[in-house]
Tab-separated table of C-alpha atoms in Angstrom:
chain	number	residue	atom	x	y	z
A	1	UNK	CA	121.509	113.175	105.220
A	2	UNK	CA	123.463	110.464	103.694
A	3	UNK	CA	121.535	106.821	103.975
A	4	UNK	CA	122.534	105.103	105.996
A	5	UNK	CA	123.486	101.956	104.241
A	6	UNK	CA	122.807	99.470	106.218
A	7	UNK	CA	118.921	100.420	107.185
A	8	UNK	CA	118.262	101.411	103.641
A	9	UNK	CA	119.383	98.079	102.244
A	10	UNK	CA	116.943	96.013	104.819
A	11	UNK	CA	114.271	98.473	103.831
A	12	UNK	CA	115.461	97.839	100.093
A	13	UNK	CA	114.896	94.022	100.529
A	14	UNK	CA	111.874	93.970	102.546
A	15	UNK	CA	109.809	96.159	100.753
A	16	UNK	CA	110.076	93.343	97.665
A	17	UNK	CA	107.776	90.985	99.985
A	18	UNK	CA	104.059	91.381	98.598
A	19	UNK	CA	102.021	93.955	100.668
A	20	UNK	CA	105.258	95.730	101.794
A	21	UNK	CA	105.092	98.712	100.897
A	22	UNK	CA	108.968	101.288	101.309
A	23	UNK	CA	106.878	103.061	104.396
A	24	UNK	CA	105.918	99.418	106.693
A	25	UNK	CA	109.440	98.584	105.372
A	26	UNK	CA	111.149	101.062	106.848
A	27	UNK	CA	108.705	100.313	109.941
A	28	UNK	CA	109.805	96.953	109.767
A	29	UNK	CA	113.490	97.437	109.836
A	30	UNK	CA	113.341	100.077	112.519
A	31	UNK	CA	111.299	97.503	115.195
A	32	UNK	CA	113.923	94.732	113.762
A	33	UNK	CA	116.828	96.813	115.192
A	34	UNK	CA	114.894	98.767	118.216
A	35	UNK	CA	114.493	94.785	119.304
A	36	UNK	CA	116.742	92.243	120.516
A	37	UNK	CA	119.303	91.115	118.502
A	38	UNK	CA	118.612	87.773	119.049
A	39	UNK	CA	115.722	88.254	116.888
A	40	UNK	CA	117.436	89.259	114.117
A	41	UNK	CA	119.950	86.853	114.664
A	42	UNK	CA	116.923	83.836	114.779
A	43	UNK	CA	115.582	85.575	111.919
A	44	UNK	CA	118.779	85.421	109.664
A	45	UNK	CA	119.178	81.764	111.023
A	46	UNK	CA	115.810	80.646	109.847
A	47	UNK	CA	116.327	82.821	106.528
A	48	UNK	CA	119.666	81.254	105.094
A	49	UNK	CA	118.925	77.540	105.983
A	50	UNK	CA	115.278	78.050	104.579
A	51	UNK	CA	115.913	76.577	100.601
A	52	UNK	CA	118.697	74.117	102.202
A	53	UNK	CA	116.116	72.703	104.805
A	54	UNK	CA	112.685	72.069	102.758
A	55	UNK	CA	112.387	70.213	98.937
A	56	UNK	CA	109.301	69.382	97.000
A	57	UNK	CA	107.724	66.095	97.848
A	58	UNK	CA	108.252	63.911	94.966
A	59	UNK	CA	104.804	62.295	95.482
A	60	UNK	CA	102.151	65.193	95.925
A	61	UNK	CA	104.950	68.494	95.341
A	62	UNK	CA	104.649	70.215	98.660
A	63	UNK	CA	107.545	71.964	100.512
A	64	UNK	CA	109.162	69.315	103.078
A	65	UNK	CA	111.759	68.133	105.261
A	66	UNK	CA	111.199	64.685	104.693
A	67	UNK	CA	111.078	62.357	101.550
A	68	UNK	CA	107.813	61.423	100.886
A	69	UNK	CA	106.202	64.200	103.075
A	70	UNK	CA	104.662	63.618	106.247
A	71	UNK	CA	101.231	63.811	104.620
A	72	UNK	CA	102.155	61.000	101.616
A	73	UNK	CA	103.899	59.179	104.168
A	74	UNK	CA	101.189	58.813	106.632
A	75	UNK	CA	99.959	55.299	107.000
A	76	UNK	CA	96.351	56.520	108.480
A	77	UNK	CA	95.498	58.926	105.525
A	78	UNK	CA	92.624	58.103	103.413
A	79	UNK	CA	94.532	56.874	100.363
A	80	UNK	CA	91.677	56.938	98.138
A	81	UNK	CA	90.858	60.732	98.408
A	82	UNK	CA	92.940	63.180	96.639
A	83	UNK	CA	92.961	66.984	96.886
A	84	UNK	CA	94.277	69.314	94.553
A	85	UNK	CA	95.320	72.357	95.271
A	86	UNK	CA	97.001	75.379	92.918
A	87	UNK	CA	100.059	75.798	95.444
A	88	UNK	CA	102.257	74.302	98.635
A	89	UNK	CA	100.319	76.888	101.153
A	90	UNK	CA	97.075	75.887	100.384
A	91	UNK	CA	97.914	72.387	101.603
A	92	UNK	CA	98.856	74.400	105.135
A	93	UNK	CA	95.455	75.944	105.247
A	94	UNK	CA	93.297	72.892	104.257
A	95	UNK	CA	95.275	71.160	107.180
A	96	UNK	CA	94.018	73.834	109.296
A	97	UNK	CA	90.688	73.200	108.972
A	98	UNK	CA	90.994	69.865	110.134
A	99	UNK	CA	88.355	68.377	107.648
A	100	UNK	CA	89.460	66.635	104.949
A	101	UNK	CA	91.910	63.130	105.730
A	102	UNK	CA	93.004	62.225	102.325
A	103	UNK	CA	96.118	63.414	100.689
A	104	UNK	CA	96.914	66.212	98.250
A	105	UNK	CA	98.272	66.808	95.000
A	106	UNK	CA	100.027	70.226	94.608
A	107	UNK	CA	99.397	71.481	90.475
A	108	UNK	CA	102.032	74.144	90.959
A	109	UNK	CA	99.833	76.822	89.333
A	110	UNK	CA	96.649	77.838	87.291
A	111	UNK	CA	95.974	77.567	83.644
A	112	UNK	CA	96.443	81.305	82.669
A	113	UNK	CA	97.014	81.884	78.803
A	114	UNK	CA	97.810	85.208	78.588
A	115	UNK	CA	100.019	85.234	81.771
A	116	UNK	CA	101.931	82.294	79.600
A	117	UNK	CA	100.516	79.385	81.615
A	118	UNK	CA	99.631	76.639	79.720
A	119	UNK	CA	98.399	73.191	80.691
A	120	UNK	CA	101.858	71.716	80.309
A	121	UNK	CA	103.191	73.700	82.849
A	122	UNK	CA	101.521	72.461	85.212
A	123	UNK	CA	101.668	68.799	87.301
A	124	UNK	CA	98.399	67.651	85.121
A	125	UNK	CA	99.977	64.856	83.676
A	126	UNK	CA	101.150	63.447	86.833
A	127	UNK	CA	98.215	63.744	88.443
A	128	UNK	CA	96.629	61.924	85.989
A	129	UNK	CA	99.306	59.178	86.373
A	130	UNK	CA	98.277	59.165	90.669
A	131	UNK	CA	94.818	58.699	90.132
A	132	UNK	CA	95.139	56.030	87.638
A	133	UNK	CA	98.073	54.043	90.118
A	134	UNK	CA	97.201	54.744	93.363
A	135	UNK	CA	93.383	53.432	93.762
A	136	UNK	CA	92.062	57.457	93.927
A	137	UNK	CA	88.268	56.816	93.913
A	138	UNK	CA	87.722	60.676	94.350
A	139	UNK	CA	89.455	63.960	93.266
A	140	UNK	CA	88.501	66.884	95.321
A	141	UNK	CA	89.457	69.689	92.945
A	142	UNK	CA	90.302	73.060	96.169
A	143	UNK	CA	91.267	75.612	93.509
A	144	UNK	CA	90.451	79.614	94.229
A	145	UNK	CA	86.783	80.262	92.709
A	146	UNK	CA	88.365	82.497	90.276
A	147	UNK	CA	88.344	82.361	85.954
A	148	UNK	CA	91.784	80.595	85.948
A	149	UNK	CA	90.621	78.407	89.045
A	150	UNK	CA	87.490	77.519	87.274
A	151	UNK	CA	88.865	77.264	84.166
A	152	UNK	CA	92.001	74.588	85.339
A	153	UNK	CA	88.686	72.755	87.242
A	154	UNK	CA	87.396	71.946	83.854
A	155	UNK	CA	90.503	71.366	82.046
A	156	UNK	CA	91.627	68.572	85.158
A	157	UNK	CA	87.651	67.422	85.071
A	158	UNK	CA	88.401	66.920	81.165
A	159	UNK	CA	92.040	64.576	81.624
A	160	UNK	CA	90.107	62.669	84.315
A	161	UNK	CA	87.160	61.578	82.472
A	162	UNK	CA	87.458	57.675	82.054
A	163	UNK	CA	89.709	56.974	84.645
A	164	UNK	CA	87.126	55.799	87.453
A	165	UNK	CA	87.885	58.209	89.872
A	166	UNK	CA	84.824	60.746	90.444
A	167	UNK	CA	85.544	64.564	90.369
A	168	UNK	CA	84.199	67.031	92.520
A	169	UNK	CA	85.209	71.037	93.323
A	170	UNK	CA	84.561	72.874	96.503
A	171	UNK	CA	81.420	74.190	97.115
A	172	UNK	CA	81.071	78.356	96.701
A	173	UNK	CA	78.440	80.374	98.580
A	174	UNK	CA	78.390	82.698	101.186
A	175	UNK	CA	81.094	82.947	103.738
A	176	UNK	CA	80.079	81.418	107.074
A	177	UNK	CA	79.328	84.623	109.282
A	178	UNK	CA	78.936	86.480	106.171
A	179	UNK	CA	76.657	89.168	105.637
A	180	UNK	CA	74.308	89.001	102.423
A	181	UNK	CA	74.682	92.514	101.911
A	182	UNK	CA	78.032	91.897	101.387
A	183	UNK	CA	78.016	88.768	99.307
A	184	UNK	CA	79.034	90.153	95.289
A	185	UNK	CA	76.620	89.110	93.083
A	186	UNK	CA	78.758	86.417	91.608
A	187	UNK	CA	78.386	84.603	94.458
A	188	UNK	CA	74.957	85.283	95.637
A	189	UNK	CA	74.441	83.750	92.394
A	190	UNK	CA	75.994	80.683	92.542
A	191	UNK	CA	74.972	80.388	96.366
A	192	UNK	CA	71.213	80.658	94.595
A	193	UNK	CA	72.078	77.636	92.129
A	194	UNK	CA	73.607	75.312	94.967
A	195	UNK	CA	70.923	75.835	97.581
A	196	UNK	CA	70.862	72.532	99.384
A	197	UNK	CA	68.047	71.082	101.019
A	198	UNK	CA	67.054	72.395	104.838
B	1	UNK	CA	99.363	67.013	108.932
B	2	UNK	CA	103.104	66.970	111.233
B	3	UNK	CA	104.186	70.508	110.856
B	4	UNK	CA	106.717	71.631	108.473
B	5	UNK	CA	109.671	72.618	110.532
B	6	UNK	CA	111.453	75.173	108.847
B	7	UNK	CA	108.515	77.107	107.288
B	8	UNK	CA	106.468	77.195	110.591
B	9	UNK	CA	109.551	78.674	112.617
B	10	UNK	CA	109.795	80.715	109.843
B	11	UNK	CA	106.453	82.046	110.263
B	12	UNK	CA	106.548	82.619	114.017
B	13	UNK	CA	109.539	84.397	113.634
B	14	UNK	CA	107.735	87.068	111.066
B	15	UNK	CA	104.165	86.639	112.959
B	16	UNK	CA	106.359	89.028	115.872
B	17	UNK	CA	106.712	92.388	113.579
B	18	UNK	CA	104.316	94.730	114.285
B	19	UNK	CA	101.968	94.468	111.768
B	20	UNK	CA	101.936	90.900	110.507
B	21	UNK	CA	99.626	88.285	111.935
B	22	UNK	CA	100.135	84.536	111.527
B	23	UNK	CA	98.046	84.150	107.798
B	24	UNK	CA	100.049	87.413	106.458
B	25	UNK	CA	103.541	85.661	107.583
B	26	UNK	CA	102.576	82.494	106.213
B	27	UNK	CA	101.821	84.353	102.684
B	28	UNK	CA	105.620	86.007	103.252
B	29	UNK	CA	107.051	82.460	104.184
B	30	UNK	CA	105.880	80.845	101.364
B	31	UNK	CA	107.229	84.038	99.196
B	32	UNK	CA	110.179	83.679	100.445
B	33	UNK	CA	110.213	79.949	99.941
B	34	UNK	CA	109.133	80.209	96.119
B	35	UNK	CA	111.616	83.490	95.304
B	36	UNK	CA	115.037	82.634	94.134
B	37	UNK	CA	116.850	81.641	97.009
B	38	UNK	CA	119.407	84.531	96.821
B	39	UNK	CA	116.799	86.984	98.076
B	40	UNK	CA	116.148	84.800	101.173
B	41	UNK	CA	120.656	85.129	101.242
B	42	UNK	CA	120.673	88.417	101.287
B	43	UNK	CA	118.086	88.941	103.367
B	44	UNK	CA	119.758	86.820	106.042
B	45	UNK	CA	123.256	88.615	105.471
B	46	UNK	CA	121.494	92.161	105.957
B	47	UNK	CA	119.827	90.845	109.175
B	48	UNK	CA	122.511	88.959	110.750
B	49	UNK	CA	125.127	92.183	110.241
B	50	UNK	CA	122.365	94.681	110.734
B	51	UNK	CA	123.086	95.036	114.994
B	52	UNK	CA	127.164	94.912	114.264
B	53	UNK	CA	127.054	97.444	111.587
B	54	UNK	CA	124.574	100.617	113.325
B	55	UNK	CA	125.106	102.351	116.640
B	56	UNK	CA	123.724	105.245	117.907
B	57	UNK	CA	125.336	108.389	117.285
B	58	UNK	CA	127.078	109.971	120.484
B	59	UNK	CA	125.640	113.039	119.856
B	60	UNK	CA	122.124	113.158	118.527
B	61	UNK	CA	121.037	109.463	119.175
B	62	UNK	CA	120.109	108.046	114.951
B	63	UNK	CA	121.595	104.813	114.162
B	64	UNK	CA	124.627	104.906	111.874
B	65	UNK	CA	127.366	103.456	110.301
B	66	UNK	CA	129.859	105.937	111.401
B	67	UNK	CA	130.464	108.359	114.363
B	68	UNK	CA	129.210	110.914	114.651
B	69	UNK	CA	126.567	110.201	111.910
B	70	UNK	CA	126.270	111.735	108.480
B	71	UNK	CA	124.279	114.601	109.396
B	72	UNK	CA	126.328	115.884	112.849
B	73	UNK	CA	129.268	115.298	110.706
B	74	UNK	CA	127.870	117.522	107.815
B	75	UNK	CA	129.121	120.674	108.168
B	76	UNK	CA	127.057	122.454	104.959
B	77	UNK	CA	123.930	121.949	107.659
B	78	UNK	CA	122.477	124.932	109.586
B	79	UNK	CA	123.981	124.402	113.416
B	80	UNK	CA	121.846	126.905	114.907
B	81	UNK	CA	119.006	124.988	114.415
B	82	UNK	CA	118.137	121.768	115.955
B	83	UNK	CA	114.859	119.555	115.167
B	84	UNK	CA	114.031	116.932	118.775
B	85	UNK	CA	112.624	113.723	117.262
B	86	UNK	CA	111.262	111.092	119.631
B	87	UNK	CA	112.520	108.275	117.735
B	88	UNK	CA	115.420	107.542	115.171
B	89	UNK	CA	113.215	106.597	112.256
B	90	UNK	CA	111.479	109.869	112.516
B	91	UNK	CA	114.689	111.787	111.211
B	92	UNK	CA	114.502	109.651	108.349
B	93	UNK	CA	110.679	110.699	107.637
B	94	UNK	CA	111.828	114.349	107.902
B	95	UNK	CA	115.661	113.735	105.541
B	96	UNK	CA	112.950	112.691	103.328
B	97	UNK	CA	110.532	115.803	103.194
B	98	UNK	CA	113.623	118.235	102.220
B	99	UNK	CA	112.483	120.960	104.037
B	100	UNK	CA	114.782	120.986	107.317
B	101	UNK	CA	118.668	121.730	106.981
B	102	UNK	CA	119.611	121.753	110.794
B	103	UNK	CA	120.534	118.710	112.951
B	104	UNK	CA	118.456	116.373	115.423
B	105	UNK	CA	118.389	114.661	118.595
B	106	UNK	CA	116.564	111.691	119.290
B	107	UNK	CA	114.686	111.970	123.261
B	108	UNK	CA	114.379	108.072	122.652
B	109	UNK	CA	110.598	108.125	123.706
B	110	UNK	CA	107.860	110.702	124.907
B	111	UNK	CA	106.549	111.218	129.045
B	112	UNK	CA	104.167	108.903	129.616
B	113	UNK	CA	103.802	108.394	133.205
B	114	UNK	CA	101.246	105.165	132.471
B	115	UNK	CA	103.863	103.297	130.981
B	116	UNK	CA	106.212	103.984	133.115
B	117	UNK	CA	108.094	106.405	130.837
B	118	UNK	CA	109.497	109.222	133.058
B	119	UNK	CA	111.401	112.670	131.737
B	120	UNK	CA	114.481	111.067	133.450
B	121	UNK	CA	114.374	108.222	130.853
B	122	UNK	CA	114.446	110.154	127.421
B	123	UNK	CA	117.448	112.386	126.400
B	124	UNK	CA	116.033	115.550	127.946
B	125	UNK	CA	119.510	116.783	129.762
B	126	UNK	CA	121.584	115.894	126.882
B	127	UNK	CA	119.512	118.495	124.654
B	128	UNK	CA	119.359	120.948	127.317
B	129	UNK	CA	123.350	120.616	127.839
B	130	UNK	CA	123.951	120.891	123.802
B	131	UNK	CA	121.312	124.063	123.764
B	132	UNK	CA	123.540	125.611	126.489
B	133	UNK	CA	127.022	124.664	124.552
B	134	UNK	CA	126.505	124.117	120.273
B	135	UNK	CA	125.207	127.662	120.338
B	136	UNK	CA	121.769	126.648	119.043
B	137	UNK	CA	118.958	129.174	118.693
B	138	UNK	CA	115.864	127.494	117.269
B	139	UNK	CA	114.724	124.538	118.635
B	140	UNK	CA	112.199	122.884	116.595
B	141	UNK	CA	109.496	120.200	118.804
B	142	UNK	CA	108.525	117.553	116.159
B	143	UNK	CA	106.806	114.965	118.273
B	144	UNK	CA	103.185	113.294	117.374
B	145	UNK	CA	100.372	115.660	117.743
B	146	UNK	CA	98.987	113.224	120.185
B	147	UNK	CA	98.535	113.369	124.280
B	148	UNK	CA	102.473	111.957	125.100
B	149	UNK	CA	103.765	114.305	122.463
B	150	UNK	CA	102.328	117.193	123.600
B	151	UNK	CA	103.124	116.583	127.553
B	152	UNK	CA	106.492	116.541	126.120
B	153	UNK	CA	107.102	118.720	123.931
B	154	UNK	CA	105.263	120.983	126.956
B	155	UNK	CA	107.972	119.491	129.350
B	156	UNK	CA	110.961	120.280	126.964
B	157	UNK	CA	110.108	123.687	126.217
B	158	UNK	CA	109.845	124.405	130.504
B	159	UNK	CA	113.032	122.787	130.493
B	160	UNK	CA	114.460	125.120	127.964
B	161	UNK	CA	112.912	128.219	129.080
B	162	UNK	CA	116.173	131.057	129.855
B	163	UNK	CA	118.723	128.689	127.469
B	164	UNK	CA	118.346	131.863	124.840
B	165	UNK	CA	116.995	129.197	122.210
B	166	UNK	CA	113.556	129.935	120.792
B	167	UNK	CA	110.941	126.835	121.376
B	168	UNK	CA	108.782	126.102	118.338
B	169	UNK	CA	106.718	123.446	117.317
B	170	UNK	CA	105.440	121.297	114.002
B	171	UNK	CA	102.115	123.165	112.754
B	172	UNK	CA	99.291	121.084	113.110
B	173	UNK	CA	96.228	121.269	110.958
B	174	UNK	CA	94.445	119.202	107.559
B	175	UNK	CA	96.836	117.167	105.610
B	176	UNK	CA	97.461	118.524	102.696
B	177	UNK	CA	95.294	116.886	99.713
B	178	UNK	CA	92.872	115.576	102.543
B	179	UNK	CA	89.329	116.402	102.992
B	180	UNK	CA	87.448	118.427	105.706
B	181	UNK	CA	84.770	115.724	105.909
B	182	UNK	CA	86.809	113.091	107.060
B	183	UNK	CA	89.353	115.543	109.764
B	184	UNK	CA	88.684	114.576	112.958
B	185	UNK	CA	87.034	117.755	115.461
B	186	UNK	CA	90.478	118.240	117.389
B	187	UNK	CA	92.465	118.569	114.042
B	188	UNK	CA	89.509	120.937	112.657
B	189	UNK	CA	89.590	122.718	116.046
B	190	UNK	CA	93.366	123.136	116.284
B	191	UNK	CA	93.344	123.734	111.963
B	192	UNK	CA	90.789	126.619	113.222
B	193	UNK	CA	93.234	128.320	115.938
B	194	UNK	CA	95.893	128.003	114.029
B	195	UNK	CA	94.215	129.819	110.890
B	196	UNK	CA	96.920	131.663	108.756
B	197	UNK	CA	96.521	135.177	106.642
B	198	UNK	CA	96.167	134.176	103.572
């Protein structure tokens, strides 16, 4: 059978997303034009306005509508208490948790040699520049528990020495409703060495 | 945190496919969002045309560009042999295996009396009326090996029964390259009864 064009080239473009594979593709594209066409048409709206719509905040280098972001702009934020965070999205799921009321500072990556990533690349210097002008007592460094998470952690931990502001990382341990058996030995490991007091 | 507009809608929108829950469309937003905004173009162009450019084909039900589509048009293919599909993606699965050279016609869904899906509402007299008139003389059944597809594919061949067209259906059995310790006892039991001389 000749492809049909139109289906292949939606298959084509979806299966570029990460985790979509040409097979949930295909599944994808199928459901998109077995449903409504308003969906499609919401979709495509949504789609083409996306880059036009959202910008990087200047202050803390999230994606937003507004300039400063609602976050930097919010009067009732803890203006002392700054979290940084390797990308935008990770700012979406801190604010999920509800838990922490400071604001954030987005480093647009993770120090990653031999991927090419290099300190410079990164929004190190500016952050260095925030904590020093804008009265940061603390610097909650949220980066993924990974070598090139850990490593960045030291490297920021490094640039931040001297300037007043006191640096701490996440905690690591076991997942909350985690099972032990589970648990990698990594992080049984490090769940041993930060055992906090019952 | 106030919401970020554009990227939320964006993610409810994607949180509907089958498949995707609200943290995996969030991870395809912010893809999207960080990907060269072309991609997110195109994307929108293929979606917002997609309706406008397929319809089904008046003769064997597949979605396509033209009409009749590709493969009724063909006239190299075998038209004494006609494959029944339950949906229009699944002629795509089977283009792809190479093996078929006939044509197709979509029923549109199986019999499934549950859901309200009754032999009235699938494409049943439509492939009974082009059995009786294209001349065909196999008629292949290749619906899911599950409970639906088997009621129907039991339904079909009754309704065929004295059209002169022999009724087959898709072997069932062990994927190939699978193992015998993970088939499950019906496909072992049916792989059994449907043992071949070797």
């Amino acid at each position: 059978m000749a492809r049909l064009d139109a289906i292949e080239r939606l298959v084509m473009l979806l299966a570029k997303l990460p985790g979509i594979g040409k097979k949930t593709a295909g599944r994808l594209a199928y459901h998109i034009l077995d449903s409504d066409r308003t969906y499609a048409q919401a979709l495509a709206g949504e789609l083409s306005r996306l880059h036009d719509s959202l910008s990087r905040c200047s202050v803390c280098g999230v994606w937003t509508e507004t300039e400063p972001c609602p976050v930097c702009a919010d009067e009732s934020r803890d203006k002392a208490s700054l979290c940084v965070v390797e990308r935008a999205q990770d700012v979406r799921i801190i604010e999920e948790a509800r838990e922490f009321r400071g604001r954030f500072h987005v480093l647009g990556g993770l120090i990653a040699p031999l991927e090419g990533v290099n300190p410079g690349d990164l929004s190190i210097g500016k952050l260095v520049g925030r904590v020093k002008t804008e009265g940061i007592t603390e610097v909650i460094l949220a980066l993924n528990p990974t070598l090139e998470g850990d490593t960045t952690s030291l490297y920021v931990q490094k640039q931040l020495e001297g300037s007043g502001a006191v640096v701490t990382r996440l905690a690591s341990g076991l997942p909350v409703g985690g099972d032990l058996e589970y648990a990698d030995r990594l992080t049984l490991s490090r769940s041993f060495r930060s055992r906090v007091k019952f």
